Amino acid sequence: MAINTVFRRITSVYRLVALCTILFTVHVCHAQKKSGSPNIIYIMADDLGYADLGCYGQKTLRTPHLDQMAKEGARFTQFYAGSTVCAPSRCALMTGKHMGHAYVRGNKEMPLRPDDMTLAKLMKNKGYVTGMYGKWGLGLEDNTGSPEKQGWDEVLGYLHQRVAHRYNVDYLWQVNAGKLSKYPMDTNTNTHTVIIHKAKDFIRQQQHKPFFLYLPVTIPHAEMRAPTPESLAPFLKPDGSSVFDEKPFVRPPNGSYRSQPMPNAAFAAMMKQMDEDVGSILALLKELGIADNTYVFFTSDNGPHQEGGRVVEFFNSNGDLKGYKRDLYEGGIRVPMIAWAPGRIRAGTEVHEPLANWDVLPTLAELTQQKAPAGIDGLSFAAVLEGRSLKNKHDYLYWEFFERGFDQALRAGDWKIVKRKSNNSKTELYNLKDDLAESNDLATQFPDKVKALEKLMESARVDSQEFPVN
């Protein structure tokens, strides 16, 4: 047989295989759409401030990919974290319960229980492949909160939130085939870059199946460390010094974070890397042809920290908001939220309804045509993603916090009350419509409003043995 004839036959076989692959991909994506099984990607930054993104008012740092994501999708202006610190905020997200009913209400080691319904379990019930890459914070390898016991098929990241303070460690944790094991790391390699790489591998591997990817990245949480030399380079002068004014951070005795001579430049590098990583994930979805069958969400777990040398005011990370991480003022709990889904969410959508991360579970349930679990506090906001008005709205949003004794906050409409142990639990009253900065306490002027909201606050919670009120 002539060589040319053999070559033509081989070429024909390759073309047939390629055609079959294309048809299979189209069939799978069509089947996912028809069965109500869009892919879901939920990206959660760590300690990102409300005004750290350009589309939320950031003036110094550039976040072009996240800004474009907001232009092409929906930007939420009144979205709240579940708590003002890590673990309880993640518990609210995973279980759909606010801090008055959640099992994990603080940052002490407290694992989820076997019977807790999590987002991962919900998605597995629908036949989704579930993957988590980043910081878990809701259980360790030897207890009931270990991620493979809470619905995750594949995992790479940190289990304990304190270990996630470091970006150069000798191992991470992984889940494969239902088994949890250590994943060796080169201590010269920043863990964030590995986590993002593995998350994108998960998307490639699962592109023909409905998948749920939870990406709780560890940046820009302290310690202040540039993920790569390339991310830091734009913020250095030719002599290697920072382009910003810097106050070097020196690690105190027994401190959690390493010394950092240029914390502002390091923070800028972390923001640049995170923005580029989100952009690369959206580009990958388009490259694989699955962008129109995927919802991508981007948010933060709580407000910005002031640790490891970071100074929130330097980049005005909170804009007009008062307070930081560990506060129940707006700066500690109001966070960015962007939702993106080409062909599903109208470009340029603005959502002004007060919502919180405990609403995510029922929202994903509705998007995937499932019934939300009973007994949760969250309400679905799927309607606003489709350009419709919400039929069910919150009567109130509630938070409590234990690290400083016992602090509480409740928002009902435009009114918000705050109680702080450091202020002898005196009730403060603010009208967020007129006073977003919470600078004018109206408690003495509206005693009836205070009384009504205090009564609502009392009904919003049940006591917790694990987190008793002091």
Short mmCIF file of C-alpha atoms in Angstrom, two decimals:
data_model
loop_
_atom_site.label_atom_id
_atom_site.label_comp_id
_atom_site.label_asym_id
_atom_site.label_seq_id
_atom_site.Cartn_x
_atom_site.Cartn_y
_atom_site.Cartn_z
CA MET A 1 0.00 0.00 0.00
CA ALA A 2 1.35 3.42 -0.96
CA ILE A 3 2.61 5.60 1.88
CA ASN A 4 0.30 8.44 0.78
CA THR A 5 -2.72 6.13 1.01
CA VAL A 6 -1.75 5.00 4.53
CA PHE A 7 -1.24 8.60 5.58
CA ARG A 8 -4.67 9.59 4.21
CA ARG A 9 -6.34 6.74 6.11
CA ILE A 10 -4.57 7.65 9.36
CA THR A 11 -5.55 11.28 8.87
CA SER A 12 -9.15 10.24 8.28
CA VAL A 13 -9.15 8.21 11.50
CA TYR A 14 -7.78 11.19 13.45
CA ARG A 15 -10.45 13.44 11.96
CA LEU A 16 -13.16 10.93 12.88
CA VAL A 17 -11.87 10.71 16.46
CA ALA A 18 -11.76 14.51 16.72
CA LEU A 19 -15.30 14.79 15.35
CA CYS A 20 -16.58 12.18 17.82
CA THR A 21 -14.88 14.03 20.69
CA ILE A 22 -16.51 17.30 19.67
CA LEU A 23 -19.93 15.68 19.34
CA PHE A 24 -19.52 13.97 22.71
CA THR A 25 -18.59 17.27 24.39
CA VAL A 26 -21.58 19.04 22.84
CA HIS A 27 -23.85 16.17 23.90
CA VAL A 28 -22.58 16.21 27.49
CA CYS A 29 -22.90 19.99 27.83
CA HIS A 30 -26.39 19.87 26.34
CA ALA A 31 -27.33 17.05 28.72
CA GLN A 32 -26.03 19.07 31.68
CA LYS A 33 -28.10 22.07 30.67
CA LYS A 34 -31.18 19.95 30.07
CA SER A 35 -30.86 18.19 33.43
CA GLY A 36 -30.29 21.41 35.35
CA SER A 37 -26.71 20.56 36.23
CA PRO A 38 -24.55 23.60 35.46
CA ASN A 39 -21.01 23.57 36.76
CA ILE A 40 -20.44 25.67 39.88
CA ILE A 41 -17.18 27.38 40.88
CA TYR A 42 -17.11 29.25 44.19
CA ILE A 43 -13.93 31.27 44.76
CA MET A 44 -13.46 32.74 48.22
CA ALA A 45 -10.55 35.04 49.00
CA ASP A 46 -9.16 35.22 52.53
CA ASP A 47 -9.47 38.56 54.39
CA LEU A 48 -10.19 40.59 51.25
CA GLY A 49 -11.62 44.02 52.05
CA TYR A 50 -14.82 45.40 50.52
CA ALA A 51 -12.91 48.08 48.59
CA ASP A 52 -9.86 46.03 47.61
CA LEU A 53 -11.18 45.57 44.05
CA GLY A 54 -11.38 48.23 41.38
CA CYS A 55 -15.07 47.53 40.79
CA TYR A 56 -15.67 48.26 44.49
CA GLY A 57 -13.71 51.50 44.59
CA GLN A 58 -10.03 50.54 44.85
CA LYS A 59 -7.93 53.41 43.46
CA THR A 60 -4.30 52.31 43.90
CA LEU A 61 -4.20 48.63 42.96
CA ARG A 62 -5.49 47.30 39.65
CA THR A 63 -7.75 44.25 39.41
CA PRO A 64 -8.68 44.20 35.70
CA HIS A 65 -9.84 40.58 35.49
CA LEU A 66 -12.18 40.78 38.47
CA ASP A 67 -13.44 44.16 37.25
CA GLN A 68 -14.20 42.61 33.86
CA MET A 69 -15.89 39.67 35.57
CA ALA A 70 -18.19 42.17 37.33
CA LYS A 71 -18.91 43.98 34.06
CA GLU A 72 -19.86 40.70 32.39
CA GLY A 73 -21.92 39.46 35.33
CA ALA A 74 -23.51 40.64 38.55
CA ARG A 75 -21.97 42.82 41.27
CA PHE A 76 -23.54 42.62 44.73
CA THR A 77 -23.29 45.79 46.82
CA GLN A 78 -24.74 44.53 50.12
CA PHE A 79 -23.37 41.02 50.49
CA TYR A 80 -22.16 39.79 53.87
CA ALA A 81 -19.82 37.15 55.20
CA GLY A 82 -21.13 34.58 57.64
CA SER A 83 -18.84 35.84 60.36
CA THR A 84 -16.02 38.28 60.91
CA VAL A 85 -13.40 35.49 61.14
CA CYS A 86 -12.47 32.38 59.19
CA ALA A 87 -13.95 29.13 60.50
CA PRO A 88 -17.46 30.32 61.45
CA SER A 89 -17.83 32.17 58.17
CA ARG A 90 -16.99 28.95 56.33
CA CYS A 91 -19.46 27.05 58.48
CA ALA A 92 -22.24 29.47 57.53
CA LEU A 93 -21.35 29.03 53.85
CA MET A 94 -21.21 25.24 54.05
CA THR A 95 -24.39 24.73 56.12
CA GLY A 96 -26.67 27.65 55.27
CA LYS A 97 -27.00 28.69 58.93
CA HIS A 98 -26.16 32.07 60.45
CA MET A 99 -24.25 32.48 63.70
CA GLY A 100 -27.36 32.23 65.85
CA HIS A 101 -27.85 28.61 64.77
CA ALA A 102 -24.53 27.45 63.32
CA TYR A 103 -22.55 24.73 65.08
CA VAL A 104 -19.16 26.40 64.50
CA ARG A 105 -19.36 29.97 65.83
CA GLY A 106 -15.71 30.73 66.48
CA ASN A 107 -12.15 29.99 65.42
CA LYS A 108 -11.38 27.37 68.05
CA GLU A 109 -10.94 23.86 66.65
CA MET A 110 -14.52 22.65 66.15
CA PRO A 111 -15.21 20.06 63.43
CA LEU A 112 -18.41 19.67 61.50
CA ARG A 113 -20.50 16.70 62.61
CA PRO A 114 -21.39 13.58 60.59
CA ASP A 115 -25.01 14.64 60.15
CA ASP A 116 -24.29 18.22 59.04
CA MET A 117 -25.53 18.82 55.51
CA THR A 118 -22.80 20.65 53.61
CA LEU A 119 -22.66 22.22 50.19
CA ALA A 120 -20.43 19.36 49.03
CA LYS A 121 -22.92 16.73 50.19
CA LEU A 122 -25.75 18.64 48.52
CA MET A 123 -23.92 18.70 45.21
CA LYS A 124 -22.94 15.03 45.44
CA ASN A 125 -26.62 14.19 45.94
CA LYS A 126 -27.17 15.64 42.46
CA GLY A 127 -24.36 13.60 40.94
CA TYR A 128 -21.70 16.31 40.94
CA VAL A 129 -17.99 15.63 41.26
CA THR A 130 -16.84 17.81 44.15
CA GLY A 131 -13.40 19.37 44.56
CA MET A 132 -11.95 21.74 47.15
CA TYR A 133 -8.61 23.52 46.77
CA GLY A 134 -7.40 25.89 49.46
CA LYS A 135 -8.27 26.31 53.15
CA TRP A 136 -10.88 24.09 54.80
CA GLY A 137 -10.94 25.14 58.47
CA LEU A 138 -13.86 22.90 59.52
CA GLY A 139 -12.15 19.69 60.60
CA LEU A 140 -8.86 17.84 60.88
CA GLU A 141 -7.61 14.48 59.66
CA ASP A 142 -8.61 12.67 62.86
CA ASN A 143 -12.15 13.95 63.43
CA THR A 144 -15.63 14.11 61.90
CA GLY A 145 -14.92 17.30 59.97
CA SER A 146 -12.20 15.80 57.77
CA PRO A 147 -13.13 16.88 54.22
CA GLU A 148 -13.54 13.41 52.73
CA LYS A 149 -16.22 12.83 55.40
CA GLN A 150 -18.05 16.02 54.47
CA GLY A 151 -18.70 15.35 50.78
CA TRP A 152 -15.45 16.17 49.00
CA ASP A 153 -14.21 13.84 46.25
CA GLU A 154 -10.93 15.65 45.62
CA VAL A 155 -9.01 18.02 47.88
CA LEU A 156 -5.68 19.77 48.03
CA GLY A 157 -4.96 22.34 50.69
CA TYR A 158 -4.88 23.16 54.39
CA LEU A 159 -7.11 21.60 57.02
CA HIS A 160 -6.30 23.89 59.96
CA GLN A 161 -6.65 27.64 59.49
CA ARG A 162 -3.59 28.44 61.60
CA VAL A 163 -1.32 26.32 59.41
CA ALA A 164 -2.61 28.32 56.45
CA HIS A 165 -0.87 31.38 57.86
CA ARG A 166 2.25 30.07 56.13
CA TYR A 167 2.72 29.85 52.37
CA ASN A 168 5.85 27.70 52.48
CA VAL A 169 5.17 24.38 54.21
CA ASP A 170 6.50 20.86 53.85
CA TYR A 171 3.11 19.30 53.07
CA LEU A 172 -0.54 19.97 52.30
CA TRP A 173 -3.45 17.55 52.62
CA GLN A 174 -5.03 15.79 49.67
CA VAL A 175 -8.07 13.59 49.08
CA ASN A 176 -8.07 11.06 46.27
CA ALA A 177 -10.41 8.07 45.87
CA GLY A 178 -11.95 8.81 49.25
CA LYS A 179 -8.63 8.67 51.09
CA LEU A 180 -6.95 11.53 52.95
CA SER A 181 -3.17 11.71 52.83
CA LYS A 182 -0.28 14.16 52.97
CA TYR A 183 0.86 15.85 49.78
CA PRO A 184 4.61 16.62 49.99
CA MET A 185 5.60 20.21 49.21
CA ASP A 186 8.87 21.87 48.34
CA THR A 187 9.22 24.52 51.05
CA ASN A 188 10.66 26.90 48.46
CA THR A 189 7.36 26.81 46.56
CA ASN A 190 4.46 29.07 47.49
CA THR A 191 1.44 26.87 48.19
CA HIS A 192 -0.98 29.27 46.48
CA THR A 193 0.53 28.64 43.07
CA VAL A 194 0.23 24.86 43.52
CA ILE A 195 -3.36 25.12 44.73
CA ILE A 196 -4.41 27.15 41.70
CA HIS A 197 -2.59 24.79 39.33
CA LYS A 198 -4.36 21.76 40.81
CA ALA A 199 -7.74 23.51 40.76
CA LYS A 200 -7.38 24.14 37.03
CA ASP A 201 -6.38 20.50 36.54
CA PHE A 202 -9.63 19.54 38.29
CA ILE A 203 -11.61 21.66 35.81
CA ARG A 204 -9.86 20.04 32.85
CA GLN A 205 -10.36 16.53 34.19
CA GLN A 206 -14.04 17.04 35.03
CA GLN A 207 -15.06 19.20 32.08
CA HIS A 208 -17.39 16.54 30.66
CA LYS A 209 -19.22 16.00 33.97
CA PRO A 210 -21.14 18.36 36.20
CA PHE A 211 -18.66 19.56 38.81
CA PHE A 212 -18.61 21.74 41.91
CA LEU A 213 -15.29 23.46 42.57
CA TYR A 214 -14.83 25.25 45.88
CA LEU A 215 -11.69 27.40 45.77
CA PRO A 216 -11.09 29.02 49.20
CA VAL A 217 -7.70 30.56 48.38
CA THR A 218 -5.39 31.65 51.19
CA ILE A 219 -4.50 35.09 49.83
CA PRO A 220 -4.41 37.94 50.72
CA HIS A 221 -4.40 36.68 54.33
CA ALA A 222 -1.22 37.26 56.33
CA GLU A 223 1.54 36.38 56.27
CA MET A 224 2.42 38.98 53.69
CA ARG A 225 4.25 36.97 51.02
CA ALA A 226 4.42 37.53 47.25
CA PRO A 227 3.30 34.30 45.52
CA THR A 228 5.93 34.64 42.77
CA PRO A 229 8.81 36.98 41.85
CA GLU A 230 6.79 37.99 38.77
CA SER A 231 3.85 39.14 40.88
CA LEU A 232 6.14 41.27 43.05
CA ALA A 233 8.23 42.81 40.25
CA PRO A 234 5.81 45.62 39.26
CA PHE A 235 5.93 46.96 42.81
CA LEU A 236 9.72 47.19 43.08
CA LYS A 237 12.07 49.99 42.08
CA PRO A 238 15.21 49.15 40.05
CA ASP A 239 17.19 48.90 43.29
CA GLY A 240 14.79 46.25 44.65
CA SER A 241 13.05 48.51 47.15
CA SER A 242 9.29 49.00 47.28
CA VAL A 243 7.49 51.59 45.18
CA PHE A 244 5.28 52.22 48.24
CA ASP A 245 6.07 53.79 51.55
CA GLU A 246 6.78 50.88 53.85
CA LYS A 247 6.83 50.17 57.55
CA PRO A 248 8.73 46.87 57.90
CA PHE A 249 7.03 44.19 59.95
CA VAL A 250 9.23 42.40 62.47
CA ARG A 251 7.99 39.11 63.77
CA PRO A 252 7.34 39.34 67.53
CA PRO A 253 8.44 36.53 69.87
CA ASN A 254 6.22 33.48 69.26
CA GLY A 255 4.42 35.38 66.48
CA SER A 256 2.52 33.58 63.73
CA TYR A 257 3.87 35.57 60.81
CA ARG A 258 7.41 35.94 59.52
CA SER A 259 9.06 39.32 59.26
CA GLN A 260 8.31 41.26 56.08
CA PRO A 261 10.37 44.34 55.09
CA MET A 262 7.87 45.39 52.38
CA PRO A 263 4.34 44.41 53.48
CA ASN A 264 2.61 46.87 51.13
CA ALA A 265 4.45 45.57 48.08
CA ALA A 266 3.79 41.99 49.19
CA PHE A 267 0.07 42.70 49.57
CA ALA A 268 -0.04 44.33 46.14
CA ALA A 269 1.66 41.25 44.66
CA MET A 270 -0.87 38.95 46.31
CA MET A 271 -3.74 40.98 44.88
CA LYS A 272 -2.17 40.99 41.42
CA GLN A 273 -1.70 37.21 41.53
CA MET A 274 -5.23 36.55 42.73
CA ASP A 275 -6.73 38.76 40.02
CA GLU A 276 -4.68 37.03 37.33
CA ASP A 277 -5.61 33.59 38.67
CA VAL A 278 -9.32 34.38 38.47
CA GLY A 279 -8.79 35.66 34.94
CA SER A 280 -6.99 32.45 33.97
CA ILE A 281 -9.83 30.32 35.33
CA LEU A 282 -12.43 32.23 33.32
CA ALA A 283 -10.20 31.95 30.24
CA LEU A 284 -9.87 28.19 30.80
CA LEU A 285 -13.65 27.80 30.91
CA LYS A 286 -13.92 29.61 27.59
CA GLU A 287 -11.10 27.56 26.09
CA LEU A 288 -12.80 24.30 27.09
CA GLY A 289 -16.15 25.50 25.73
CA ILE A 290 -17.96 25.19 29.06
CA ALA A 291 -18.22 28.85 30.10
CA ASP A 292 -21.89 29.02 29.09
CA ASN A 293 -22.66 26.09 31.37
CA THR A 294 -20.78 27.33 34.43
CA TYR A 295 -21.58 29.72 37.27
CA VAL A 296 -18.55 31.38 38.86
CA PHE A 297 -18.82 33.25 42.15
CA PHE A 298 -16.12 35.37 43.79
CA THR A 299 -16.22 36.71 47.35
CA SER A 300 -14.31 36.94 50.65
CA ASP A 301 -14.64 35.09 53.96
CA ASN A 302 -14.64 38.29 56.06
CA GLY A 303 -13.25 41.82 56.17
CA PRO A 304 -9.56 42.78 55.96
CA HIS A 305 -7.04 41.89 58.65
CA GLN A 306 -4.45 44.15 60.24
CA GLU A 307 -1.80 41.49 60.82
CA GLY A 308 1.65 40.63 59.52
CA GLY A 309 2.39 44.24 58.68
CA ARG A 310 -0.73 44.95 56.64
CA VAL A 311 -2.20 48.42 57.17
CA VAL A 312 -5.77 48.49 55.87
CA GLU A 313 -5.82 52.27 55.50
CA PHE A 314 -2.80 52.30 53.17
CA PHE A 315 -4.84 50.95 50.23
CA ASN A 316 -8.16 52.09 51.72
CA SER A 317 -9.28 48.46 51.66
CA ASN A 318 -12.60 49.23 53.33
CA GLY A 319 -13.59 52.38 51.49
CA ASP A 320 -16.19 54.17 53.62
CA LEU A 321 -16.85 51.21 55.90
CA LYS A 322 -16.01 51.19 59.60
CA GLY A 323 -14.13 48.34 61.27
CA TYR A 324 -11.95 45.41 60.27
CA LYS A 325 -11.76 41.67 60.69
CA ARG A 326 -13.05 40.75 64.19
CA ASP A 327 -15.46 43.70 64.19
CA LEU A 328 -19.18 43.40 63.57
CA TYR A 329 -19.29 46.83 61.99
CA GLU A 330 -19.69 46.79 58.21
CA GLY A 331 -15.95 46.69 57.56
CA GLY A 332 -15.67 43.34 59.31
CA ILE A 333 -18.55 41.58 57.58
CA ARG A 334 -19.56 43.31 54.32
CA VAL A 335 -17.60 41.77 51.44
CA PRO A 336 -17.40 41.86 47.63
CA MET A 337 -19.53 39.36 45.72
CA ILE A 338 -19.42 38.84 41.96
CA ALA A 339 -21.41 36.25 40.01
CA TRP A 340 -20.54 35.39 36.40
CA ALA A 341 -22.30 33.07 33.97
CA PRO A 342 -22.28 34.04 30.27
CA GLY A 343 -25.73 33.70 28.74
CA ARG A 344 -27.32 33.15 32.15
CA ILE A 345 -26.53 36.33 34.08
CA ARG A 346 -27.07 39.61 32.26
CA ALA A 347 -23.90 41.69 31.96
CA GLY A 348 -23.78 44.74 34.19
CA THR A 349 -26.31 43.47 36.72
CA GLU A 350 -26.29 45.28 40.07
CA VAL A 351 -27.76 43.52 43.11
CA HIS A 352 -28.53 45.78 46.07
CA GLU A 353 -30.54 43.36 48.19
CA PRO A 354 -28.92 42.57 51.59
CA LEU A 355 -27.75 38.96 51.33
CA ALA A 356 -25.23 36.76 53.12
CA ASN A 357 -23.08 33.73 52.49
CA TRP A 358 -25.57 31.44 54.27
CA ASP A 359 -27.80 32.16 51.25
CA VAL A 360 -25.39 30.38 48.92
CA LEU A 361 -26.46 26.83 49.82
CA PRO A 362 -30.16 27.30 48.93
CA THR A 363 -29.15 29.31 45.86
CA LEU A 364 -27.00 26.48 44.51
CA ALA A 365 -29.77 24.05 45.37
CA GLU A 366 -32.18 26.03 43.18
CA LEU A 367 -29.66 26.46 40.37
CA THR A 368 -29.19 22.69 40.29
CA GLN A 369 -32.91 21.93 40.66
CA GLN A 370 -32.73 20.58 44.18
CA LYS A 371 -34.72 21.23 47.32
CA ALA A 372 -32.82 23.12 50.00
CA PRO A 373 -32.41 21.33 53.33
CA ALA A 374 -34.94 22.09 56.03
CA GLY A 375 -34.00 24.13 59.07
CA ILE A 376 -31.53 26.51 57.44
CA ASP A 377 -31.46 30.31 57.63
CA GLY A 378 -30.47 30.95 54.02
CA LEU A 379 -32.80 32.08 51.23
CA SER A 380 -32.11 31.49 47.54
CA PHE A 381 -31.07 34.49 45.47
CA ALA A 382 -31.15 32.55 42.19
CA ALA A 383 -33.92 34.83 40.94
CA VAL A 384 -31.72 37.94 40.91
CA LEU A 385 -29.14 36.06 38.85
CA GLU A 386 -31.85 35.58 36.26
CA GLY A 387 -32.97 39.20 36.37
CA ARG A 388 -36.07 38.57 38.47
CA SER A 389 -37.10 40.05 41.81
CA LEU A 390 -36.76 38.05 45.00
CA LYS A 391 -40.05 36.71 46.32
CA ASN A 392 -38.56 35.75 49.68
CA LYS A 393 -36.43 38.31 51.48
CA HIS A 394 -34.73 38.34 54.84
CA ASP A 395 -36.50 39.92 57.78
CA TYR A 396 -33.06 40.32 59.30
CA LEU A 397 -29.40 39.24 59.10
CA TYR A 398 -27.66 38.20 62.32
CA TRP A 399 -24.06 37.73 63.57
CA GLU A 400 -22.36 36.95 66.87
CA PHE A 401 -18.69 36.78 67.78
CA PHE A 402 -16.91 35.29 70.81
CA GLU A 403 -13.22 36.17 70.66
CA ARG A 404 -13.74 39.43 72.55
CA GLY A 405 -16.28 38.09 75.01
CA PHE A 406 -19.62 38.23 73.21
CA ASP A 407 -20.45 40.72 70.45
CA GLN A 408 -23.64 40.78 68.38
CA ALA A 409 -25.03 42.56 65.34
CA LEU A 410 -28.36 42.47 63.55
CA ARG A 411 -29.52 44.21 60.40
CA ALA A 412 -33.21 44.65 59.55
CA GLY A 413 -33.88 46.78 56.48
CA ASP A 414 -31.64 49.83 56.66
CA TRP A 415 -31.38 49.62 60.45
CA LYS A 416 -28.56 47.89 62.27
CA ILE A 417 -27.79 47.37 65.93
CA VAL A 418 -24.39 46.42 67.33
CA LYS A 419 -23.50 45.22 70.83
CA ARG A 420 -19.86 45.06 71.90
CA LYS A 421 -18.53 43.53 75.09
CA SER A 422 -15.84 46.22 75.12
CA ASN A 423 -18.63 48.81 75.26
CA ASN A 424 -20.42 47.05 78.14
CA SER A 425 -22.83 45.49 75.61
CA LYS A 426 -24.54 48.84 75.13
CA THR A 427 -26.81 48.78 72.10
CA GLU A 428 -25.69 51.01 69.23
CA LEU A 429 -28.15 51.87 66.46
CA TYR A 430 -27.25 52.95 62.93
CA ASN A 431 -29.20 53.74 59.77
CA LEU A 432 -27.02 52.31 56.99
CA LYS A 433 -28.90 54.14 54.26
CA ASP A 434 -27.89 57.51 55.66
CA ASP A 435 -24.77 56.48 57.58
CA LEU A 436 -22.83 53.71 55.89
CA ALA A 437 -19.78 54.51 58.01
CA GLU A 438 -21.74 53.83 61.21
CA SER A 439 -20.52 57.08 62.70
CA ASN A 440 -23.79 58.38 64.17
CA ASP A 441 -25.26 56.25 66.97
CA LEU A 442 -29.03 56.90 67.00
CA ALA A 443 -29.92 54.67 69.95
CA THR A 444 -31.01 57.49 72.25
CA GLN A 445 -33.10 59.11 69.49
CA PHE A 446 -35.04 55.97 68.55
CA PRO A 447 -35.58 53.94 71.74
CA ASP A 448 -38.59 52.11 70.29
CA LYS A 449 -36.55 50.97 67.30
CA VAL A 450 -33.79 49.78 69.62
CA LYS A 451 -36.29 47.83 71.71
CA ALA A 452 -37.83 46.16 68.63
CA LEU A 453 -34.47 45.16 67.18
CA GLU A 454 -33.21 43.89 70.53
CA LYS A 455 -36.27 41.66 70.75
CA LEU A 456 -35.58 40.40 67.23
CA MET A 457 -31.93 39.79 68.16
CA GLU A 458 -32.97 37.74 71.16
CA SER A 459 -35.16 35.52 68.98
CA ALA A 460 -32.46 35.14 66.30
CA ARG A 461 -30.27 32.77 68.30
CA VAL A 462 -30.20 29.62 70.38
CA ASP A 463 -27.59 28.98 73.04
CA SER A 464 -24.56 26.89 72.15
CA GLN A 465 -22.80 24.62 74.63
CA GLU A 466 -19.62 24.87 72.58
CA PHE A 467 -19.75 28.67 72.51
CA PRO A 468 -21.39 29.78 75.77
CA VAL A 469 -22.20 33.42 76.35
CA ASN A 470 -20.02 34.83 79.11
#
